[in-house]
Short mmCIF file of C-alpha atoms in Angstrom, two decimals:
data_model
loop_
_atom_site.label_atom_id
_atom_site.label_comp_id
_atom_site.label_asym_id
_atom_site.label_seq_id
_atom_site.Cartn_x
_atom_site.Cartn_y
_atom_site.Cartn_z
CA MET Z 863 48.98 12.93 -116.10
CA LYS Z 864 52.62 13.34 -115.11
CA ILE Z 865 55.44 12.86 -117.56
CA GLY Z 866 57.24 9.65 -116.68
CA SER Z 867 54.22 7.94 -115.09
CA ASN Z 868 53.12 4.46 -116.16
CA PRO Z 869 52.19 4.03 -119.84
CA THR Z 870 48.69 5.13 -120.80
CA ARG Z 871 47.03 5.74 -124.13
CA ARG Z 872 47.59 9.47 -123.51
CA SER Z 873 51.27 9.33 -124.19
CA VAL Z 874 53.82 8.00 -121.82
CA LEU Z 875 55.99 5.11 -122.95
CA LYS Z 876 58.63 5.12 -120.24
CA GLY Z 877 60.44 1.79 -119.95
CA ALA Z 878 59.47 0.49 -123.41
CA THR Z 879 62.45 -0.18 -124.82
CA ALA Z 880 77.39 13.04 -156.04
CA LEU Z 881 76.56 13.80 -158.48
CA GLY Z 882 74.48 16.92 -158.13
CA ALA Z 883 73.98 17.39 -161.84
CA SER Z 884 73.14 13.77 -162.61
CA LEU Z 885 69.91 13.10 -164.45
CA PHE Z 886 67.23 10.59 -163.43
CA VAL Z 887 65.35 9.46 -166.51
CA PRO Z 888 63.70 6.04 -166.05
CA ALA Z 889 61.03 5.21 -168.59
CA ALA Z 890 58.11 6.47 -166.50
CA TRP Z 891 59.53 10.00 -166.52
CA THR Z 892 59.15 10.26 -170.27
CA GLN Z 893 55.40 10.35 -169.84
CA ALA Z 894 53.60 13.69 -170.08
CA ARG Z 895 53.71 15.80 -166.94
CA ALA Z 896 50.66 17.27 -165.29
CA GLN Z 897 49.84 20.71 -166.62
CA GLU Z 898 50.52 22.57 -163.41
CA THR Z 899 53.20 22.68 -160.73
CA LYS Z 900 52.08 22.27 -157.11
CA ALA Z 901 53.97 24.88 -155.09
CA PHE Z 902 54.52 25.11 -151.33
CA GLN Z 903 56.62 27.14 -148.94
CA LEU Z 904 58.33 25.71 -145.86
CA THR Z 905 60.05 27.69 -143.13
CA PRO Z 906 61.78 25.65 -140.43
CA LYS Z 907 61.93 27.83 -137.32
CA PRO Z 908 61.46 27.80 -133.52
CA ALA Z 909 57.86 27.61 -132.34
CA THR Z 910 55.80 26.90 -129.25
CA VAL Z 911 53.08 24.24 -129.42
CA SER Z 912 50.84 22.23 -127.13
CA LEU Z 913 51.91 18.59 -127.29
CA LEU Z 914 50.10 17.37 -124.16
CA GLY Z 915 46.94 19.45 -124.01
CA PRO Z 916 45.76 22.45 -121.98
CA GLU Z 917 46.60 20.99 -118.58
CA TRP Z 918 50.30 21.00 -119.44
CA PRO Z 919 52.77 23.77 -120.34
CA ASP Z 920 53.41 24.38 -124.02
CA THR Z 921 56.60 22.97 -125.50
CA ASP Z 922 59.31 24.87 -127.36
CA VAL Z 923 59.98 23.02 -130.61
CA TRP Z 924 61.46 23.50 -134.06
CA ALA Z 925 58.74 23.28 -136.66
CA TYR Z 926 57.89 23.82 -140.30
CA ASN Z 927 55.67 26.90 -140.67
CA GLY Z 928 55.20 27.03 -136.90
CA ARG Z 929 53.34 23.73 -136.56
CA VAL Z 930 53.95 20.13 -135.58
CA THR Z 931 53.56 18.22 -137.71
CA GLY Z 932 54.57 20.36 -140.67
CA PRO Z 933 51.96 21.05 -143.35
CA GLU Z 934 50.84 18.02 -145.31
CA LEU Z 935 52.07 18.38 -148.89
CA ARG Z 936 49.61 16.66 -151.21
CA LEU Z 937 49.66 16.37 -154.99
CA GLN Z 938 48.72 14.06 -157.83
CA GLN Z 939 50.95 11.33 -159.23
CA GLY Z 940 52.92 12.74 -162.16
CA GLN Z 941 52.49 16.31 -160.98
CA ARG Z 942 55.51 18.54 -160.54
CA LEU Z 943 56.33 19.64 -156.99
CA ARG Z 944 58.11 22.86 -156.06
CA VAL Z 945 58.95 23.64 -152.44
CA ASP Z 946 60.67 26.90 -151.50
CA VAL Z 947 62.48 26.52 -148.17
CA LYS Z 948 63.66 29.51 -146.10
CA ASN Z 949 65.79 28.60 -143.09
CA GLY Z 950 64.54 30.29 -139.92
CA LEU Z 951 66.78 28.22 -137.61
CA ASN Z 952 70.07 29.33 -136.07
CA GLN Z 953 71.88 26.42 -137.75
CA PRO Z 954 72.07 25.03 -141.30
CA THR Z 955 69.42 22.64 -142.55
CA THR Z 956 68.12 20.85 -145.66
CA VAL Z 957 64.94 18.97 -146.58
CA HIS Z 958 65.11 15.30 -147.57
CA TRP Z 959 62.09 13.81 -149.37
CA HIS Z 960 62.04 10.43 -147.70
CA GLY Z 961 61.15 7.52 -149.97
CA LEU Z 962 60.78 9.47 -153.19
CA ARG Z 963 62.59 8.48 -156.36
CA LEU Z 964 63.83 11.84 -157.56
CA PRO Z 965 66.85 13.56 -159.17
CA ASN Z 966 69.98 13.32 -157.05
CA ALA Z 967 70.38 17.10 -156.76
CA MET Z 968 66.97 17.33 -155.05
CA ASP Z 969 67.61 14.66 -152.37
CA GLY Z 970 68.52 17.08 -149.59
CA VAL Z 971 71.72 15.56 -148.19
CA PRO Z 972 74.21 18.27 -147.13
CA GLU Z 973 77.49 18.33 -149.07
CA LEU Z 974 76.60 15.12 -150.92
CA THR Z 975 73.77 16.49 -153.08
CA GLN Z 976 73.57 20.17 -152.11
CA ALA Z 977 75.16 22.81 -149.94
CA PRO Z 978 73.42 23.18 -146.57
CA ILE Z 979 70.87 25.99 -146.33
CA ASP Z 980 72.47 28.48 -143.94
CA PRO Z 981 70.38 30.50 -141.46
CA GLY Z 982 68.39 33.12 -143.34
CA ASP Z 983 69.09 31.55 -146.73
CA SER Z 984 66.67 29.81 -149.09
CA PHE Z 985 66.68 26.84 -151.43
CA SER Z 986 64.08 25.59 -153.90
CA TYR Z 987 63.38 21.92 -154.49
CA GLU Z 988 61.62 20.96 -157.70
CA PHE Z 989 60.91 17.53 -159.16
CA ASP Z 990 58.17 15.32 -160.59
CA ALA Z 991 56.19 13.07 -158.26
CA LEU Z 992 56.86 9.82 -160.07
CA ASP Z 993 55.33 7.41 -157.55
CA ALA Z 994 51.96 7.51 -155.85
CA GLY Z 995 52.17 6.73 -152.15
CA THR Z 996 52.74 7.84 -148.58
CA PHE Z 997 56.03 9.66 -148.03
CA TRP Z 998 57.42 12.27 -145.66
CA TYR Z 999 60.00 15.04 -145.39
CA HIS Z 1000 62.59 15.94 -142.77
CA PRO Z 1001 66.03 17.58 -142.43
CA HIS Z 1002 69.29 15.79 -143.11
CA VAL Z 1003 71.52 18.20 -141.18
CA ASN Z 1004 71.91 17.36 -137.49
CA SER Z 1005 68.97 15.02 -138.05
CA SER Z 1006 68.81 13.52 -134.59
CA GLU Z 1007 68.15 16.90 -133.01
CA GLN Z 1008 66.27 18.62 -135.84
CA VAL Z 1009 63.83 15.73 -136.30
CA GLY Z 1010 63.72 15.15 -132.53
CA ARG Z 1011 62.62 18.75 -132.00
CA GLY Z 1012 59.71 18.44 -134.43
CA LEU Z 1013 60.89 19.05 -138.00
CA TYR Z 1014 58.90 16.64 -140.17
CA GLY Z 1015 55.73 16.40 -142.23
CA ALA Z 1016 53.74 14.11 -144.50
CA LEU Z 1017 54.01 14.13 -148.28
CA ILE Z 1018 51.10 12.37 -149.98
CA VAL Z 1019 51.12 11.57 -153.71
CA GLU Z 1020 47.57 10.60 -154.62
CA ASP Z 1021 46.81 7.54 -156.74
CA LYS Z 1022 45.41 8.10 -160.20
CA GLU Z 1023 42.75 5.50 -159.38
CA PRO Z 1024 42.44 5.35 -155.59
CA PRO Z 1025 40.53 2.54 -153.88
CA HIS Z 1026 36.96 3.26 -152.83
CA VAL Z 1027 36.91 4.28 -149.16
CA ASP Z 1028 34.66 6.48 -147.05
CA ARG Z 1029 37.48 8.40 -145.41
CA GLU Z 1030 41.24 8.70 -145.41
CA LEU Z 1031 43.36 9.42 -142.33
CA THR Z 1032 47.08 10.16 -142.02
CA TRP Z 1033 48.79 9.44 -138.70
CA VAL Z 1034 52.27 10.90 -138.28
CA ILE Z 1035 53.49 9.03 -135.20
CA ASP Z 1036 56.30 10.28 -132.97
CA ASP Z 1037 57.62 9.85 -129.48
CA TRP Z 1038 59.29 12.68 -127.61
CA ARG Z 1039 61.72 12.73 -124.72
CA LEU Z 1040 60.17 15.33 -122.44
CA THR Z 1041 61.04 16.58 -118.99
CA ARG Z 1042 58.44 16.92 -116.22
CA ASP Z 1043 57.65 20.49 -117.31
CA ALA Z 1044 56.90 19.31 -120.89
CA ALA Z 1045 60.17 20.66 -122.28
CA ILE Z 1046 62.21 18.66 -124.77
CA ALA Z 1047 65.09 16.98 -122.94
CA ASP Z 1048 68.24 18.70 -124.16
CA ASN Z 1049 70.51 15.65 -124.21
CA PHE Z 1050 70.73 14.91 -127.93
CA GLY Z 1051 73.66 12.85 -129.13
CA ASN Z 1052 74.61 11.38 -125.76
CA GLY Z 1053 76.84 8.33 -125.71
CA MET Z 1054 74.25 5.96 -124.29
CA ASP Z 1055 71.76 6.69 -127.08
CA ILE Z 1056 74.41 6.51 -129.78
CA SER Z 1057 75.90 3.21 -128.67
CA HIS Z 1058 72.63 1.49 -127.70
CA GLY Z 1059 69.13 1.64 -129.19
CA GLY Z 1060 68.92 5.34 -129.99
CA ARG Z 1061 66.91 8.17 -128.48
CA GLN Z 1062 63.74 6.58 -127.10
CA GLY Z 1063 61.07 9.04 -126.02
CA ASN Z 1064 58.57 8.95 -123.17
CA THR Z 1065 55.63 10.77 -124.78
CA LEU Z 1066 53.59 9.67 -127.78
CA THR Z 1067 51.98 12.05 -130.26
CA VAL Z 1068 49.95 11.52 -133.41
CA ASN Z 1069 49.93 14.48 -135.82
CA GLY Z 1070 51.63 16.58 -133.15
CA GLY Z 1071 49.14 16.04 -130.34
CA GLN Z 1072 47.38 13.57 -128.10
CA MET Z 1073 45.06 10.95 -129.60
CA ASP Z 1074 43.19 9.09 -126.91
CA GLU Z 1075 40.34 8.00 -129.15
CA VAL Z 1076 39.61 7.32 -132.81
CA ALA Z 1077 36.00 8.09 -133.71
CA VAL Z 1078 34.49 5.78 -136.34
CA ARG Z 1079 31.07 4.84 -137.65
CA SER Z 1080 29.89 1.28 -137.94
CA GLY Z 1081 30.18 0.00 -141.49
CA GLU Z 1082 32.61 2.58 -142.82
CA ARG Z 1083 35.82 1.79 -144.70
CA ILE Z 1084 38.89 3.91 -143.89
CA ARG Z 1085 42.27 4.16 -145.56
CA LEU Z 1086 44.87 4.81 -142.89
CA ARG Z 1087 48.30 6.15 -143.82
CA LEU Z 1088 50.80 5.42 -141.02
CA ILE Z 1089 54.16 7.25 -140.86
CA ASN Z 1090 56.77 6.57 -138.15
CA VAL Z 1091 58.89 9.71 -137.71
CA ALA Z 1092 60.35 8.73 -134.32
CA ASN Z 1093 64.11 8.92 -133.83
CA ALA Z 1094 64.35 5.30 -132.71
CA ARG Z 1095 61.09 3.72 -131.55
CA ILE Z 1096 59.61 0.73 -133.37
CA PHE Z 1097 55.81 0.53 -133.20
CA ARG Z 1098 53.92 -2.79 -133.39
CA LEU Z 1099 50.25 -1.92 -133.67
CA ASN Z 1100 47.48 -4.45 -133.11
CA PHE Z 1101 43.97 -3.27 -134.04
CA ASN Z 1102 42.04 -5.51 -131.67
CA GLY Z 1103 38.72 -6.78 -133.03
CA HIS Z 1104 39.49 -5.63 -136.58
CA ASP Z 1105 41.11 -6.99 -139.72
CA PRO Z 1106 43.42 -4.34 -141.23
CA GLN Z 1107 44.65 -5.09 -144.73
CA VAL Z 1108 48.07 -3.77 -145.69
CA ILE Z 1109 47.91 -2.32 -149.20
CA ALA Z 1110 51.23 -0.44 -149.40
CA ILE Z 1111 54.61 -0.44 -147.66
CA ASP Z 1112 56.85 2.63 -147.82
CA GLY Z 1113 54.50 4.10 -150.40
CA GLN Z 1114 54.79 1.15 -152.77
CA PRO Z 1115 51.72 -1.03 -153.44
CA VAL Z 1116 51.75 -4.60 -152.20
CA THR Z 1117 49.32 -7.50 -152.53
CA PRO Z 1118 46.64 -6.74 -149.90
CA HIS Z 1119 47.22 -8.93 -146.87
CA ALA Z 1120 46.71 -9.15 -143.14
CA PRO Z 1121 49.84 -8.24 -141.16
CA THR Z 1122 51.89 -11.08 -139.70
CA ASP Z 1123 50.67 -12.00 -136.20
CA GLY Z 1124 48.08 -9.24 -136.53
CA ARG Z 1125 50.68 -6.54 -135.82
CA ILE Z 1126 51.57 -3.69 -138.16
CA ILE Z 1127 55.29 -3.15 -137.59
CA LEU Z 1128 56.54 0.38 -138.22
CA VAL Z 1129 60.25 1.02 -137.89
CA PRO Z 1130 61.65 4.57 -137.91
CA GLY Z 1131 61.26 6.09 -141.36
CA MET Z 1132 58.77 3.45 -142.51
CA ARG Z 1133 55.20 3.92 -143.75
CA ALA Z 1134 52.28 1.55 -144.16
CA ASP Z 1135 48.91 2.07 -145.85
CA VAL Z 1136 46.11 -0.07 -144.47
CA ILE Z 1137 42.42 -0.35 -145.20
CA ILE Z 1138 40.05 -1.24 -142.38
CA ASP Z 1139 36.37 -2.12 -142.57
CA PHE Z 1140 34.96 -1.03 -139.23
CA GLY Z 1141 32.33 -3.67 -138.53
CA GLY Z 1142 31.72 -3.14 -134.83
CA ASP Z 1143 28.35 -2.22 -133.41
CA PRO Z 1144 27.34 1.37 -132.63
CA GLY Z 1145 28.67 2.39 -129.22
CA GLU Z 1146 31.35 -0.33 -129.02
CA THR Z 1147 34.99 0.36 -128.14
CA PHE Z 1148 38.18 -1.51 -129.03
CA ASN Z 1149 41.81 -0.87 -128.13
CA ILE Z 1150 44.70 -0.35 -130.52
CA VAL Z 1151 47.62 -1.90 -128.65
CA ASP Z 1152 51.31 -1.31 -129.23
CA ALA Z 1153 52.72 -4.76 -128.45
CA VAL Z 1154 56.25 -3.74 -127.56
CA SER Z 1155 57.15 -7.33 -126.70
CA SER Z 1156 55.45 -10.54 -125.61
CA ALA Z 1157 55.71 -9.30 -122.02
CA GLN Z 1158 55.00 -5.62 -122.49
CA SER Z 1159 52.32 -3.59 -124.25
CA TYR Z 1160 50.30 -0.43 -123.81
CA VAL Z 1161 47.11 1.07 -125.23
CA PHE Z 1162 48.05 3.25 -128.19
CA ALA Z 1163 44.49 4.56 -128.68
CA THR Z 1164 40.86 3.46 -128.34
CA ILE Z 1165 38.50 2.98 -131.27
CA ARG Z 1166 35.10 4.36 -130.31
CA TYR Z 1167 32.07 3.68 -132.49
CA SER Z 1168 29.48 6.44 -132.68
CA ALA Z 1169 25.85 5.78 -131.82
CA GLU Z 1170 24.80 6.40 -135.43
CA PRO Z 1171 23.17 3.57 -137.37
CA PRO Z 1172 25.64 1.56 -139.47
CA LEU Z 1173 26.67 3.17 -142.72
CA ARG Z 1174 26.37 -0.27 -144.29
CA THR Z 1175 25.78 -3.77 -142.92
CA SER Z 1176 28.45 -5.56 -144.96
CA PRO Z 1177 31.87 -4.46 -146.24
CA LEU Z 1178 32.13 -2.57 -149.50
CA ASP Z 1179 32.28 -4.82 -152.53
CA ALA Z 1180 35.20 -2.94 -154.10
CA SER Z 1181 38.82 -3.83 -154.73
CA ILE Z 1182 41.45 -2.49 -152.34
CA ARG Z 1183 44.38 -3.35 -154.58
CA LEU Z 1184 46.51 -0.39 -155.70
CA ALA Z 1185 47.98 -0.02 -159.15
CA PRO Z 1186 51.76 -0.59 -159.06
CA ASN Z 1187 54.21 2.23 -159.54
CA ASP Z 1188 56.53 1.94 -162.52
CA VAL Z 1189 59.55 0.60 -160.62
CA ALA Z 1190 61.96 -1.50 -162.69
CA THR Z 1191 62.00 -5.21 -161.77
CA PRO Z 1192 65.49 -6.61 -161.15
CA ASP Z 1193 66.65 -9.69 -163.03
CA LEU Z 1194 67.76 -11.92 -160.18
CA LEU Z 1195 69.52 -14.42 -162.47
CA THR Z 1196 71.95 -11.85 -163.88
CA ALA Z 1197 72.16 -9.53 -160.88
CA GLU Z 1198 75.55 -8.46 -159.54
CA ARG Z 1199 76.02 -9.26 -155.87
CA HIS Z 1200 77.27 -7.02 -153.07
CA GLN Z 1201 77.52 -7.24 -149.30
CA VAL Z 1202 77.08 -4.78 -146.45
CA VAL Z 1203 78.11 -5.72 -142.90
CA ILE Z 1204 76.86 -3.72 -139.91
CA GLU Z 1205 79.19 -3.69 -136.91
CA GLY Z 1206 79.71 -1.88 -133.63
CA GLY Z 1207 77.70 -0.51 -130.76
CA ALA Z 1208 77.40 -1.64 -127.17
CA MET Z 1209 77.75 -5.38 -126.66
CA GLY Z 1210 79.03 -5.73 -130.23
CA GLY Z 1211 82.08 -7.58 -131.41
CA MET Z 1212 83.74 -4.80 -133.41
CA ARG Z 1213 87.33 -4.25 -132.33
CA SER Z 1214 88.34 -1.54 -134.82
CA ALA Z 1215 87.15 0.43 -137.85
CA ILE Z 1216 88.46 2.94 -140.36
CA TYR Z 1217 87.73 6.55 -139.40
CA LYS Z 1218 88.97 9.44 -141.56
CA GLY Z 1219 91.24 7.01 -143.35
CA GLU Z 1220 92.88 5.67 -140.19
CA THR Z 1221 92.24 2.36 -138.44
CA LEU Z 1222 91.24 3.03 -134.84
CA SER Z 1223 90.39 0.70 -131.98
CA ILE Z 1224 86.88 0.72 -130.57
CA SER Z 1225 88.08 2.71 -127.54
CA GLU Z 1226 89.72 5.26 -129.83
CA LEU Z 1227 86.54 5.46 -131.91
CA ALA Z 1228 84.53 6.17 -128.77
CA GLN Z 1229 86.76 9.17 -128.17
CA GLN Z 1230 85.95 10.50 -131.66
CA GLN Z 1231 82.46 11.78 -130.76
CA MET Z 1232 81.28 8.20 -130.21
CA LYS Z 1233 81.90 6.97 -133.75
CA VAL Z 1234 81.17 3.41 -132.65
CA TRP Z 1235 79.22 2.03 -135.65
CA ALA Z 1236 80.61 0.93 -139.00
CA LEU Z 1237 79.39 -0.23 -142.40
CA ASN Z 1238 81.86 -2.51 -144.19
CA GLY Z 1239 84.50 -1.54 -141.66
CA VAL Z 1240 84.17 2.25 -142.06
CA ALA Z 1241 82.73 4.66 -139.48
CA ALA Z 1242 81.38 7.70 -141.31
CA HIS Z 1243 82.66 11.13 -140.39
CA THR Z 1244 80.70 13.10 -143.00
CA THR Z 1245 77.99 12.62 -145.60
CA LYS Z 1246 80.35 13.07 -148.55
CA MET Z 1247 82.59 10.00 -148.54
CA GLU Z 1248 84.09 7.63 -151.05
CA PRO Z 1249 81.38 5.15 -152.05
CA MET Z 1250 80.97 1.97 -150.04
CA LEU Z 1251 79.46 0.31 -153.13
CA THR Z 1252 79.44 1.28 -156.80
CA LEU Z 1253 76.50 -0.07 -158.79
CA LYS Z 1254 76.68 -0.18 -162.56
CA GLN Z 1255 73.96 1.89 -164.17
CA GLY Z 1256 71.19 -0.12 -165.79
CA ARG Z 1257 72.22 -3.40 -164.16
CA SER Z 1258 70.34 -5.45 -161.59
CA HIS Z 1259 71.95 -5.76 -158.17
CA ILE Z 1260 71.41 -7.90 -155.06
CA ILE Z 1261 72.75 -6.50 -151.79
CA THR Z 1262 73.11 -8.83 -148.82
CA ILE Z 1263 72.99 -6.93 -145.52
CA ARG Z 1264 74.26 -8.65 -142.37
CA ASN Z 1265 73.69 -7.26 -138.89
CA ASP Z 1266 76.58 -8.32 -136.67
CA THR Z 1267 75.47 -6.13 -133.76
CA GLY Z 1268 73.33 -6.51 -130.67
CA TRP Z 1269 70.71 -4.00 -131.83
CA PRO Z 1270 68.03 -3.69 -134.53
CA HIS Z 1271 68.69 -1.38 -137.48
CA PRO Z 1272 66.15 0.00 -139.98
CA MET Z 1273 68.38 0.53 -143.02
CA HIS Z 1274 67.23 3.21 -145.44
CA MET Z 1275 68.43 3.86 -149.00
CA HIS Z 1276 67.87 7.19 -150.67
CA GLY Z 1277 66.61 7.55 -154.23
CA TYR Z 1278 65.35 3.99 -154.63
CA ALA Z 1279 62.59 1.53 -153.90
CA PHE Z 1280 64.14 -1.93 -153.56
CA GLN Z 1281 62.65 -5.40 -153.36
CA ILE Z 1282 63.05 -7.22 -150.04
CA LEU Z 1283 63.84 -10.76 -151.15
CA SER Z 1284 64.69 -12.75 -148.04
CA ARG Z 1285 65.37 -12.64 -144.34
CA ASN Z 1286 67.63 -15.28 -142.79
CA ASN Z 1287 67.42 -17.44 -145.93
CA LYS Z 1288 63.62 -17.42 -145.95
CA ALA Z 1289 61.68 -15.69 -148.71
CA VAL Z 1290 59.82 -12.59 -147.54
CA PRO Z 1291 56.08 -12.89 -148.29
CA HIS Z 1292 54.80 -10.67 -151.09
CA THR Z 1293 58.39 -9.57 -151.98
CA PRO Z 1294 57.53 -6.00 -151.02
CA LEU Z 1295 59.10 -2.89 -152.49
CA ALA Z 1296 60.43 -0.60 -149.78
CA ASP Z 1297 63.05 2.03 -149.02
CA THR Z 1298 63.62 0.93 -145.40
CA VAL Z 1299 64.29 -2.61 -144.19
CA LEU Z 1300 64.55 -3.78 -140.59
CA LEU Z 1301 67.39 -6.02 -139.54
CA ASP Z 1302 67.03 -7.43 -136.06
CA ARG Z 1303 70.25 -8.46 -134.36
CA ASN Z 1304 72.06 -11.22 -136.24
CA ASP Z 1305 69.67 -10.93 -139.19
CA VAL Z 1306 70.78 -11.36 -142.80
CA THR Z 1307 68.57 -9.76 -145.44
CA GLU Z 1308 68.72 -9.62 -149.23
CA ILE Z 1309 67.42 -6.66 -151.20
CA ALA Z 1310 67.43 -6.16 -154.99
CA LEU Z 1311 67.12 -3.18 -157.32
CA VAL Z 1312 67.81 -1.94 -160.83
CA ALA Z 1313 70.40 0.85 -160.78
CA ASP Z 1314 68.49 3.35 -162.90
CA ASN Z 1315 68.93 6.54 -160.84
CA LEU Z 1316 72.37 8.09 -161.29
CA GLY Z 1317 74.22 9.73 -158.43
CA ASP Z 1318 75.75 9.33 -155.00
CA TRP Z 1319 73.04 8.16 -152.61
CA MET Z 1320 73.07 8.02 -148.83
CA PHE Z 1321 72.54 4.61 -147.18
CA HIS Z 1322 72.11 4.67 -143.41
CA CYS Z 1323 70.37 3.41 -140.32
CA HIS Z 1324 67.22 5.41 -139.58
CA ILE Z 1325 67.83 5.24 -135.86
CA LEU Z 1326 69.17 8.76 -136.07
CA ASP Z 1327 71.66 8.54 -133.21
CA HIS Z 1328 73.29 5.62 -135.02
CA VAL Z 1329 73.96 8.01 -137.91
CA VAL Z 1330 75.63 10.34 -135.42
CA GLY Z 1331 77.71 7.34 -134.37
CA GLY Z 1332 78.97 6.61 -137.88
CA MET Z 1333 76.35 4.28 -139.43
CA SER Z 1334 75.99 5.84 -142.86
CA ALA Z 1335 77.66 5.37 -146.21
CA VAL Z 1336 77.42 6.33 -149.88
CA ILE Z 1337 76.20 4.04 -152.64
CA ARG Z 1338 77.19 5.32 -156.07
CA VAL Z 1339 75.24 4.55 -159.23
CA ALA Z 1340 77.41 5.29 -162.26
#
């Protein structure tokens, strides 16, 4: 299979378009800790891996501990996690623990919560795993390139009382922009990606390799943890012939339900836990389709049933509902209200924005390393900035986010799980807790939270080239 050929289930998708010392002490953290600390070591460094299989050249990547994806870090809810990171790259890095509610000093944002880890230096992260769920880790220095070259991994916090399943699978899903010799295209941070939809790849991997088929047995129940680590691609997965039930979004439990229109939508940075009862007959096959749009789709993978007799002839009679994490519920009647407006990008209406304290026209912003995106009129030039919003500690807050651009934006907030209340004045079913929310163009979304985690927290689009282009800000809780 040639890179850049028509889409197949193998891979190709071408054409588919602070407060460092602050303490975090919500009520749940006063509970007794687990008796032991779970310790890991991570070394981000150059490596060579096979992304496409033996018929293709190996690919030079950046990887944790020499592998893509990085090692899965797994521990129990309430257990303490310690990760010692030694930087084997030729540039600074950090590790951000995406989706976790944790102390501000452990969040991994350079300059805002810690000094970058210079080449050859080390840093230790240590915190309690407050929430059970599916999370992941990645750098927050030069993220577009460092993540785009392979620096990411899954972090799984196991439920104290997990649902009864026969197996559990974790799929870390990425797309890569590769050249015809299987090398990573070295055009990170180009103006087209920054000002448009971000760095879209042309090669799909699951857990760092090709996944043509998913082997299952008739009658088995599987918990599937889905993690989208792509720089920009949105996946819309349809499990043809099956009835997946979403049980968690971004690591936070939700009322079990079938996905809207049968498609599990995964925006960059987002996770979804689903449970599937595989009721097909032995020997049958079904396609998992990524429905990019109503006019375009491709086969993501094929479900292939083994010839073994069914494990059972009817679904398990066991609850799939997860116990909730201890996230404070906002009081919507007394909540303080705030607004965030997203502007800029190609085909947008932004005429000017503040950059380094000076108001510049859009053409002048384009000359400043393509700083063409703004939040509340400010294009970010660094991670450590004056706060866009200041939330009073202990109070409930509703933030209305308006997308005045021509592009979708998955907006991610560090240090918090927020409720998604509404989209375009319509209540969002199940009022899910999440840390990333998608705003399609012209969308208006309301989110709500209780400001119980002190510090300066990064708020940004998780299309990573949009961060390069200025779409990040600081939300202070004080």
